Amino acid sequence: MTTSPIHDVAIVGGGAAGLSAAVALGRSLRSTVVVDAGAPRNAPADGAHNVLGREGISPLELYATGRVEAEGYGARFRRGRAVTARRLEDGDADGFEVELDDGAPVRARRLLLATGLVDELPEVPGVREFWGKSVLHCPYCHGWEVRGRRIAVLGTSPLSVHQALLFRRLSDDVTLLRHTMADPGEEAWEQLSALGVPVVDGVVARLHSADESLRSVVFEDGRELPVDAVTVAPRFTARGELYVQLGGTLTDHPMGTYVATGPMGRTEVHGVWAAGNVSDLAAMVATANGAGVAAAAAVNADLVAEDARAAVDARAKRRLAAPGRRTG
Ligand SMILES: Cc1cc2nc3c(=O)[nH]c(=O)nc-3n(C[C@H](O)[C@H](O)[C@H](O)COP(=O)(O)OP(=O)(O)OC[C@H]3O[C@@H](n4cnc5c(N)ncnc54)[C@H](O)[C@@H]3O)c2cc1C
């Protein structure tokens, strides 16, 4: 039988959402443990953008600072991957037990999943190598850095047209590569044409680089298109394994899967909250921060309500045991 202490809250994932939640819970004097595997999604990028007050900061520096801030409010950190989660059975304390990959257990009354998502990239040689550097997906995250440059959009879905239109705002030299994209329809073709976005047929075989820089896109038939950046539309798969183990179901989305929540992060699994990319595929750093704080507030309120009910029950029991005495 495990003897690990039971925390108020276990947060799985110490990225933008999990760290923000840890700060907010610490500031509510909640005993909080953060289990983190240390691989935040934007780690490949040089800078995190649209981060008010720390614009362009290195993602790893941002999270290291966040961790120090959370520790300043008493949050504990466990480095490792949570591999299983289970609800504590009758006879145990009320709550959850999460097991790490080193076999160590973490127990808590409430569980907040802030595990992020996996970007499933198109299987084109060179894409993974330049991911987050010259292979991009988000105009808000790194579009400004490639403004005015030669940008090719790797067509894989109708969303690729949307991506081409978004990046067209940032450069006059945007080309849509048909690659594996289905016909997006007449309206899309007209918009691309009117905005001066050429469309190139043919399947892309690989990205060509020299001196560690992206140089061109090479098609299966040998044609080559010089580029400075390539945009892709990954499939976004929520890291929801623990949620499924606890009886939750992942929700399908045209761009991937996610954990459905209410506005404050409460999931359909009693006692489990989720925040950040695991429950919002479009969340950026700032919105993941906000979701983490909102979920922390909701978890704290839930525990406050439970503790208040327990206090009333305990007082009633004392009164029954000693009728006539006021026990407060
Ligand atoms: C290349 C790139 C660049 C980006 N640039 C920007 C940008 O400039 N500005 C911006 O606003 N957004 C940017 N984003 C988006 C940003 O990365 C996300 O919004 C943000 O990371 C979401 O935070 P999160 O806490 O939900 O997930 P993450 O930051 O990914 O954190 C999840 C954490 O959980 C850990 N984890 C996962 N599973 C487990 C487990 N089972 N056990 C323990 N730990 C686990 C992971 O290791 C990770 O540390 C970028 C994304 C990419 C891919």
CSV table of C-alpha atoms and ligand atoms in Angstrom, one decimal:
chain,number,residue,atom,x,y,z
A,1,MET,CA,0.0,0.0,0.0
A,2,THR,CA,1.4,3.4,-1.0
A,3,THR,CA,2.3,5.9,1.7
A,4,SER,CA,2.8,8.9,-0.6
A,5,PRO,CA,1.2,12.1,0.8
A,6,ILE,CA,-2.1,13.2,-0.7
A,7,HIS,CA,-1.8,16.7,-2.3
A,8,ASP,CA,-4.8,19.0,-2.9
A,9,VAL,CA,-4.0,19.0,-6.7
A,10,ALA,CA,-1.8,17.1,-9.0
A,11,ILE,CA,-1.1,18.9,-12.3
A,12,VAL,CA,0.2,16.7,-15.1
A,13,GLY,CA,2.2,18.9,-17.5
A,14,GLY,CA,4.4,21.9,-16.6
A,15,GLY,CA,4.1,24.0,-19.7
A,16,ALA,CA,2.2,27.3,-20.2
A,17,ALA,CA,-1.1,26.0,-18.8
A,18,GLY,CA,0.2,23.8,-16.0
A,19,LEU,CA,2.7,26.4,-14.6
A,20,SER,CA,0.0,29.1,-14.6
A,21,ALA,CA,-2.3,26.8,-12.7
A,22,ALA,CA,0.4,25.9,-10.2
A,23,VAL,CA,1.1,29.6,-9.5
A,24,ALA,CA,-2.7,30.3,-8.9
A,25,LEU,CA,-3.1,27.2,-6.7
A,26,GLY,CA,0.0,28.0,-4.7
A,27,ARG,CA,-1.4,31.5,-4.1
A,28,SER,CA,-4.5,29.9,-2.7
A,29,LEU,CA,-2.3,27.9,-0.3
A,30,ARG,CA,-3.2,24.6,-2.1
A,31,SER,CA,-0.6,21.9,-1.8
A,32,THR,CA,0.2,21.3,-5.4
A,33,VAL,CA,2.5,18.9,-7.2
A,34,VAL,CA,3.4,19.3,-10.9
A,35,VAL,CA,4.5,16.2,-12.8
A,36,ASP,CA,6.3,17.3,-16.0
A,37,ALA,CA,8.2,15.4,-18.7
A,38,GLY,CA,9.9,18.6,-19.7
A,39,ALA,CA,9.0,18.7,-23.5
A,40,PRO,CA,6.8,21.8,-24.0
A,41,ARG,CA,5.4,22.1,-27.5
A,42,ASN,CA,7.1,25.3,-28.6
A,43,ALA,CA,10.6,24.1,-27.4
A,44,PRO,CA,11.9,24.0,-31.0
A,45,ALA,CA,11.2,27.8,-31.5
A,46,ASP,CA,13.8,30.5,-30.7
A,47,GLY,CA,11.2,32.8,-29.2
A,48,ALA,CA,7.7,32.8,-27.8
A,49,HIS,CA,5.6,35.6,-29.2
A,50,ASN,CA,2.4,37.4,-28.2
A,51,VAL,CA,3.6,37.0,-24.6
A,52,LEU,CA,2.9,40.3,-23.0
A,53,GLY,CA,5.8,41.7,-21.0
A,54,ARG,CA,8.2,38.9,-22.2
A,55,GLU,CA,7.7,39.3,-26.0
A,56,GLY,CA,10.1,37.0,-27.8
A,57,ILE,CA,11.5,35.3,-24.7
A,58,SER,CA,13.0,31.8,-25.3
A,59,PRO,CA,10.3,29.3,-24.4
A,60,LEU,CA,12.6,27.3,-22.1
A,61,GLU,CA,13.5,30.4,-20.2
A,62,LEU,CA,9.9,31.4,-19.9
A,63,TYR,CA,9.0,28.0,-18.4
A,64,ALA,CA,12.0,27.9,-16.2
A,65,THR,CA,11.0,31.3,-14.8
A,66,GLY,CA,7.4,30.1,-14.4
A,67,ARG,CA,8.6,27.1,-12.4
A,68,VAL,CA,10.6,29.3,-10.0
A,69,GLU,CA,7.5,31.5,-9.6
A,70,ALA,CA,5.3,28.4,-8.8
A,71,GLU,CA,7.9,27.0,-6.4
A,72,GLY,CA,7.9,30.4,-4.7
A,73,TYR,CA,4.3,29.7,-3.8
A,74,GLY,CA,5.0,26.2,-2.6
A,75,ALA,CA,4.4,24.1,-5.6
A,76,ARG,CA,6.4,20.8,-5.7
A,77,PHE,CA,7.8,19.5,-9.0
A,78,ARG,CA,8.4,15.9,-10.1
A,79,ARG,CA,10.4,15.4,-13.3
A,80,GLY,CA,9.1,12.4,-15.3
A,81,ARG,CA,6.2,11.1,-17.4
A,82,ALA,CA,2.9,10.2,-15.8
A,83,VAL,CA,2.1,6.8,-17.3
A,84,THR,CA,-1.1,5.8,-15.5
A,85,ALA,CA,-3.8,7.5,-13.6
A,86,ARG,CA,-6.5,5.8,-11.5
A,87,ARG,CA,-9.2,6.9,-9.1
A,88,LEU,CA,-8.4,5.8,-5.6
A,89,GLU,CA,-10.7,3.0,-4.6
A,90,ASP,CA,-13.0,2.8,-1.5
A,91,GLY,CA,-10.9,2.6,1.6
A,92,ASP,CA,-8.2,4.8,0.2
A,93,ALA,CA,-8.4,8.6,0.5
A,94,ASP,CA,-10.7,10.3,-2.0
A,95,GLY,CA,-8.9,11.3,-5.1
A,96,PHE,CA,-6.4,10.1,-7.7
A,97,GLU,CA,-3.2,8.3,-8.0
A,98,VAL,CA,-0.8,9.0,-10.9
A,99,GLU,CA,2.1,6.8,-11.5
A,100,LEU,CA,5.3,8.1,-13.0
A,101,ASP,CA,7.6,6.2,-15.4
A,102,ASP,CA,10.0,5.5,-12.6
A,103,GLY,CA,7.2,3.8,-10.7
A,104,ALA,CA,6.8,6.5,-8.1
A,105,PRO,CA,3.2,7.4,-7.2
A,106,VAL,CA,1.7,10.9,-6.8
A,107,ARG,CA,-1.7,11.2,-5.0
A,108,ALA,CA,-4.0,14.2,-5.0
A,109,ARG,CA,-7.7,15.1,-4.4
A,110,ARG,CA,-8.0,16.7,-7.8
A,111,LEU,CA,-6.3,16.2,-11.1
A,112,LEU,CA,-5.5,18.9,-13.7
A,113,LEU,CA,-4.4,17.6,-17.1
A,114,ALA,CA,-2.2,20.2,-18.8
A,115,THR,CA,-0.4,17.7,-21.0
A,116,GLY,CA,-0.6,19.6,-24.3
A,117,LEU,CA,-0.8,18.0,-27.7
A,118,VAL,CA,1.3,16.2,-30.3
A,119,ASP,CA,1.9,17.9,-33.6
A,120,GLU,CA,1.7,15.1,-36.2
A,121,LEU,CA,3.7,16.5,-39.1
A,122,PRO,CA,3.4,15.5,-42.7
A,123,GLU,CA,5.8,12.7,-43.6
A,124,VAL,CA,8.0,14.8,-46.0
A,125,PRO,CA,11.8,14.5,-45.4
A,126,GLY,CA,13.1,17.8,-44.0
A,127,VAL,CA,9.9,18.9,-42.4
A,128,ARG,CA,10.8,17.5,-38.9
A,129,GLU,CA,14.3,18.8,-39.2
A,130,PHE,CA,13.2,22.4,-39.7
A,131,TRP,CA,10.0,22.3,-37.5
A,132,GLY,CA,9.6,25.5,-35.5
A,133,LYS,CA,12.5,27.2,-37.4
A,134,SER,CA,11.7,27.4,-41.1
A,135,VAL,CA,8.8,24.9,-41.2
A,136,LEU,CA,5.9,26.7,-39.5
A,137,HIS,CA,2.2,26.4,-38.8
A,138,CYS,CA,1.0,29.5,-37.0
A,139,PRO,CA,1.1,33.0,-38.5
A,140,TYR,CA,0.7,34.5,-35.0
A,141,CYS,CA,3.6,32.5,-33.5
A,142,HIS,CA,6.2,33.1,-36.2
A,143,GLY,CA,4.6,34.8,-39.2
A,144,TRP,CA,6.2,38.2,-38.4
A,145,GLU,CA,9.6,36.6,-38.5
A,146,VAL,CA,9.1,35.5,-42.2
A,147,ARG,CA,7.3,38.6,-43.4
A,148,GLY,CA,8.2,39.6,-46.9
A,149,ARG,CA,10.0,36.2,-47.5
A,150,ARG,CA,9.4,33.4,-50.0
A,151,ILE,CA,6.8,31.2,-48.3
A,152,ALA,CA,5.4,27.9,-49.6
A,153,VAL,CA,2.3,26.4,-48.1
A,154,LEU,CA,2.3,22.6,-48.2
A,155,GLY,CA,-1.2,21.6,-49.2
A,156,THR,CA,-2.6,18.7,-47.2
A,157,SER,CA,-6.2,19.8,-46.5
A,158,PRO,CA,-8.7,22.5,-47.2
A,159,LEU,CA,-7.2,24.3,-44.2
A,160,SER,CA,-4.1,24.8,-46.3
A,161,VAL,CA,-6.0,27.4,-48.3
A,162,HIS,CA,-6.9,29.3,-45.1
A,163,GLN,CA,-3.2,29.1,-44.1
A,164,ALA,CA,-2.2,30.5,-47.5
A,165,LEU,CA,-4.6,33.4,-47.1
A,166,LEU,CA,-3.3,34.2,-43.5
A,167,PHE,CA,0.4,34.1,-44.6
A,168,ARG,CA,-0.5,36.2,-47.7
A,169,ARG,CA,-1.1,39.1,-45.3
A,170,LEU,CA,2.6,38.8,-44.3
A,171,SER,CA,4.2,38.4,-47.7
A,172,ASP,CA,3.6,39.1,-51.4
A,173,ASP,CA,5.5,35.9,-52.2
A,174,VAL,CA,3.3,33.0,-51.0
A,175,THR,CA,2.9,29.9,-53.1
A,176,LEU,CA,0.4,27.1,-52.4
A,177,LEU,CA,1.8,23.6,-53.2
A,178,ARG,CA,-1.1,21.2,-54.2
A,179,HIS,CA,0.9,18.2,-52.8
A,180,THR,CA,-1.9,15.9,-51.4
A,181,MET,CA,-4.6,18.6,-51.0
A,182,ALA,CA,-8.1,17.8,-52.4
A,183,ASP,CA,-9.8,20.3,-54.6
A,184,PRO,CA,-10.9,23.1,-52.2
A,185,GLY,CA,-13.6,24.4,-54.5
A,186,GLU,CA,-14.2,27.3,-56.9
A,187,GLU,CA,-14.5,30.0,-54.2
A,188,ALA,CA,-11.0,29.1,-52.8
A,189,TRP,CA,-9.4,29.1,-56.2
A,190,GLU,CA,-10.9,32.5,-56.9
A,191,GLN,CA,-9.6,34.0,-53.6
A,192,LEU,CA,-6.1,32.6,-54.2
A,193,SER,CA,-6.1,34.0,-57.7
A,194,ALA,CA,-7.4,37.4,-56.7
A,195,LEU,CA,-4.8,37.7,-54.0
A,196,GLY,CA,-2.0,36.6,-56.3
A,197,VAL,CA,-1.2,33.3,-54.7
A,198,PRO,CA,0.1,30.9,-57.4
A,199,VAL,CA,-0.8,27.2,-57.0
A,200,VAL,CA,1.8,24.6,-58.0
A,201,ASP,CA,0.7,21.1,-58.9
A,202,GLY,CA,2.8,18.0,-57.9
A,203,VAL,CA,3.7,16.0,-54.9
A,204,VAL,CA,6.6,17.3,-52.7
A,205,ALA,CA,9.4,14.8,-52.3
A,206,ARG,CA,11.6,16.6,-49.8
A,207,LEU,CA,12.8,19.9,-48.5
A,208,HIS,CA,16.3,20.7,-49.6
A,209,SER,CA,18.8,22.5,-47.2
A,210,ALA,CA,22.3,23.7,-47.3
A,211,ASP,CA,24.5,25.2,-44.6
A,212,GLU,CA,21.7,24.2,-42.1
A,213,SER,CA,19.3,26.5,-43.9
A,214,LEU,CA,16.2,25.6,-45.8
A,215,ARG,CA,16.8,26.4,-49.5
A,216,SER,CA,14.0,24.9,-51.6
A,217,VAL,CA,11.2,22.5,-52.0
A,218,VAL,CA,11.9,19.5,-54.3
A,219,PHE,CA,9.0,17.8,-56.2
A,220,GLU,CA,8.8,14.1,-57.0
A,221,ASP,CA,9.4,14.9,-60.7
A,222,GLY,CA,12.6,16.8,-59.8
A,223,ARG,CA,11.3,20.4,-60.1
A,224,GLU,CA,12.6,22.7,-57.4
A,225,LEU,CA,11.1,25.8,-55.9
A,226,PRO,CA,13.4,28.1,-53.9
A,227,VAL,CA,11.8,29.1,-50.6
A,228,ASP,CA,12.7,30.7,-47.2
A,229,ALA,CA,9.9,29.1,-45.2
A,230,VAL,CA,7.3,26.3,-45.6
A,231,THR,CA,4.1,26.2,-43.7
A,232,VAL,CA,2.3,22.9,-42.8
A,233,ALA,CA,-0.9,22.0,-41.2
A,234,PRO,CA,-0.1,19.3,-38.6
A,235,ARG,CA,-2.8,17.0,-37.1
A,236,PHE,CA,-3.2,18.1,-33.5
A,237,THR,CA,-3.6,15.1,-31.2
A,238,ALA,CA,-4.3,15.8,-27.5
A,239,ARG,CA,-2.1,13.9,-25.1
A,240,GLY,CA,-5.2,12.4,-23.5
A,241,GLU,CA,-4.0,8.9,-22.5
A,242,LEU,CA,-4.5,9.5,-18.7
A,243,TYR,CA,-7.9,11.0,-19.4
A,244,VAL,CA,-9.0,7.9,-21.3
A,245,GLN,CA,-7.6,5.6,-18.5
A,246,LEU,CA,-9.9,7.5,-16.1
A,247,GLY,CA,-12.9,6.8,-18.3
A,248,GLY,CA,-13.0,10.0,-20.4
A,249,THR,CA,-13.5,10.1,-24.1
A,250,LEU,CA,-11.5,12.2,-26.5
A,251,THR,CA,-13.5,14.4,-28.8
A,252,ASP,CA,-12.9,14.5,-32.6
A,253,HIS,CA,-12.1,17.8,-34.3
A,254,PRO,CA,-11.4,18.4,-38.0
A,255,MET,CA,-7.8,19.2,-37.0
A,256,GLY,CA,-7.3,16.4,-34.5
A,257,THR,CA,-8.7,15.3,-31.1
A,258,TYR,CA,-9.1,17.1,-27.7
A,259,VAL,CA,-10.5,16.7,-24.2
A,260,ALA,CA,-13.8,18.5,-24.0
A,261,THR,CA,-14.3,20.8,-21.0
A,262,GLY,CA,-16.6,23.5,-19.7
A,263,PRO,CA,-15.5,27.1,-19.7
A,264,MET,CA,-13.4,26.7,-16.5
A,265,GLY,CA,-11.8,23.4,-17.6
A,266,ARG,CA,-14.1,20.9,-15.9
A,267,THR,CA,-14.2,17.6,-17.8
A,268,GLU,CA,-16.9,14.9,-17.9
A,269,VAL,CA,-14.8,12.9,-15.4
A,270,HIS,CA,-15.6,13.9,-11.9
A,271,GLY,CA,-12.6,15.5,-10.2
A,272,VAL,CA,-10.6,16.0,-13.4
A,273,TRP,CA,-9.9,19.3,-15.1
A,274,ALA,CA,-8.0,20.1,-18.3
A,275,ALA,CA,-6.4,23.3,-19.6
A,276,GLY,CA,-4.2,24.4,-22.5
A,277,ASN,CA,-3.7,22.6,-25.8
A,278,VAL,CA,-5.0,19.2,-24.4
A,279,SER,CA,-8.5,20.8,-24.3
A,280,ASP,CA,-8.1,23.7,-26.8
A,281,LEU,CA,-6.1,22.8,-30.0
A,282,ALA,CA,-5.9,26.5,-30.9
A,283,ALA,CA,-4.5,27.7,-27.6
A,284,MET,CA,-1.4,29.8,-27.7
A,285,VAL,CA,0.8,30.6,-24.7
A,286,ALA,CA,-1.3,33.5,-23.4
A,287,THR,CA,-4.6,31.6,-23.8
A,288,ALA,CA,-3.0,28.5,-22.2
A,289,ASN,CA,-1.9,30.7,-19.3
A,290,GLY,CA,-5.5,32.0,-18.9
A,291,ALA,CA,-7.0,28.5,-19.1
A,292,GLY,CA,-4.6,27.3,-16.5
A,293,VAL,CA,-5.5,30.1,-14.1
A,294,ALA,CA,-9.3,29.6,-14.8
A,295,ALA,CA,-9.0,25.9,-14.1
A,296,ALA,CA,-7.0,26.5,-11.0
A,297,ALA,CA,-9.7,28.9,-9.7
A,298,ALA,CA,-12.4,26.3,-10.5
A,299,VAL,CA,-10.5,23.5,-8.8
A,300,ASN,CA,-9.9,25.6,-5.7
A,301,ALA,CA,-13.6,26.6,-5.5
A,302,ASP,CA,-14.5,22.9,-5.8
A,303,LEU,CA,-12.2,22.0,-2.9
A,304,VAL,CA,-13.5,24.9,-0.9
A,305,ALA,CA,-17.0,23.7,-1.4
A,306,GLU,CA,-16.1,20.1,-0.4
A,307,ASP,CA,-14.2,21.3,2.7
A,308,ALA,CA,-17.2,23.5,3.7
A,309,ARG,CA,-19.5,20.5,3.4
A,310,ALA,CA,-17.1,18.4,5.4
A,311,ALA,CA,-16.9,21.1,8.1
A,312,VAL,CA,-20.7,21.2,8.4
A,313,ASP,CA,-20.9,17.4,8.6
A,314,ALA,CA,-18.1,17.3,11.2
A,315,ARG,CA,-19.9,19.9,13.4
A,316,ALA,CA,-23.2,18.1,13.1
A,317,LYS,CA,-21.4,14.9,14.3
A,318,ARG,CA,-19.8,16.7,17.3
A,319,ARG,CA,-23.2,18.1,18.2
A,320,LEU,CA,-24.8,14.6,18.1
A,321,ALA,CA,-21.9,13.3,20.2
A,322,ALA,CA,-22.2,16.0,22.8
A,323,PRO,CA,-25.8,17.4,22.7
A,324,GLY,CA,-26.3,20.7,24.5
A,325,ARG,CA,-22.6,21.8,24.0
A,326,ARG,CA,-21.9,24.5,21.4
A,327,THR,CA,-19.0,23.3,19.4
A,328,GLY,CA,-18.7,26.2,17.1
B,1,LIG,C1,6.9,25.4,-33.1
B,1,LIG,C2,5.9,26.2,-32.2
B,1,LIG,C3,6.1,27.5,-31.9
B,1,LIG,C4,5.1,28.1,-31.2
B,1,LIG,N1,5.3,29.5,-30.9
B,1,LIG,C5,4.3,30.1,-30.2
B,1,LIG,C6,4.5,31.5,-29.9
B,1,LIG,O1,5.4,32.1,-30.4
B,1,LIG,N2,3.5,32.1,-29.2
B,1,LIG,C7,2.4,31.4,-28.7
B,1,LIG,O2,1.6,32.0,-28.0
B,1,LIG,N3,2.3,30.1,-28.9
B,1,LIG,C8,3.2,29.4,-29.6
B,1,LIG,N4,3.1,28.1,-29.9
B,1,LIG,C9,2.0,27.4,-29.2
B,1,LIG,C10,2.4,27.0,-27.8
B,1,LIG,O3,3.4,26.1,-27.8
B,1,LIG,C11,1.2,26.4,-27.0
B,1,LIG,O4,0.2,27.3,-27.0
B,1,LIG,C12,1.6,26.1,-25.6
B,1,LIG,O5,2.7,25.3,-25.5
B,1,LIG,C13,0.4,25.4,-24.9
B,1,LIG,O6,0.7,25.1,-23.6
B,1,LIG,P1,0.3,23.8,-22.8
B,1,LIG,O7,0.7,24.0,-21.4
B,1,LIG,O8,-1.1,23.4,-23.1
B,1,LIG,O9,1.2,22.6,-23.5
B,1,LIG,P2,2.8,22.5,-23.4
B,1,LIG,O10,3.5,23.8,-23.3
B,1,LIG,O11,3.2,21.7,-24.6
B,1,LIG,O12,3.2,21.7,-22.1
B,1,LIG,C14,2.8,20.4,-21.9
B,1,LIG,C15,3.8,19.8,-20.9
B,1,LIG,O13,3.2,18.6,-20.4
B,1,LIG,C16,4.3,17.6,-20.4
B,1,LIG,N5,3.6,16.3,-20.5
B,1,LIG,C17,2.8,15.8,-21.5
B,1,LIG,N6,2.4,14.6,-21.1
B,1,LIG,C18,2.9,14.3,-19.9
B,1,LIG,C19,2.8,13.2,-19.1
B,1,LIG,N7,2.1,12.1,-19.3
B,1,LIG,N8,3.5,13.3,-17.9
B,1,LIG,C20,4.2,14.4,-17.6
B,1,LIG,N9,4.3,15.4,-18.3
B,1,LIG,C21,3.7,15.4,-19.5
B,1,LIG,C22,5.1,18.0,-21.6
B,1,LIG,O14,6.4,17.4,-21.5
B,1,LIG,C23,5.1,19.5,-21.6
B,1,LIG,O15,6.2,20.0,-20.7
B,1,LIG,C24,4.0,27.4,-30.7
B,1,LIG,C25,3.8,26.1,-31.0
B,1,LIG,C26,4.8,25.4,-31.8
B,1,LIG,C27,4.6,24.0,-32.1
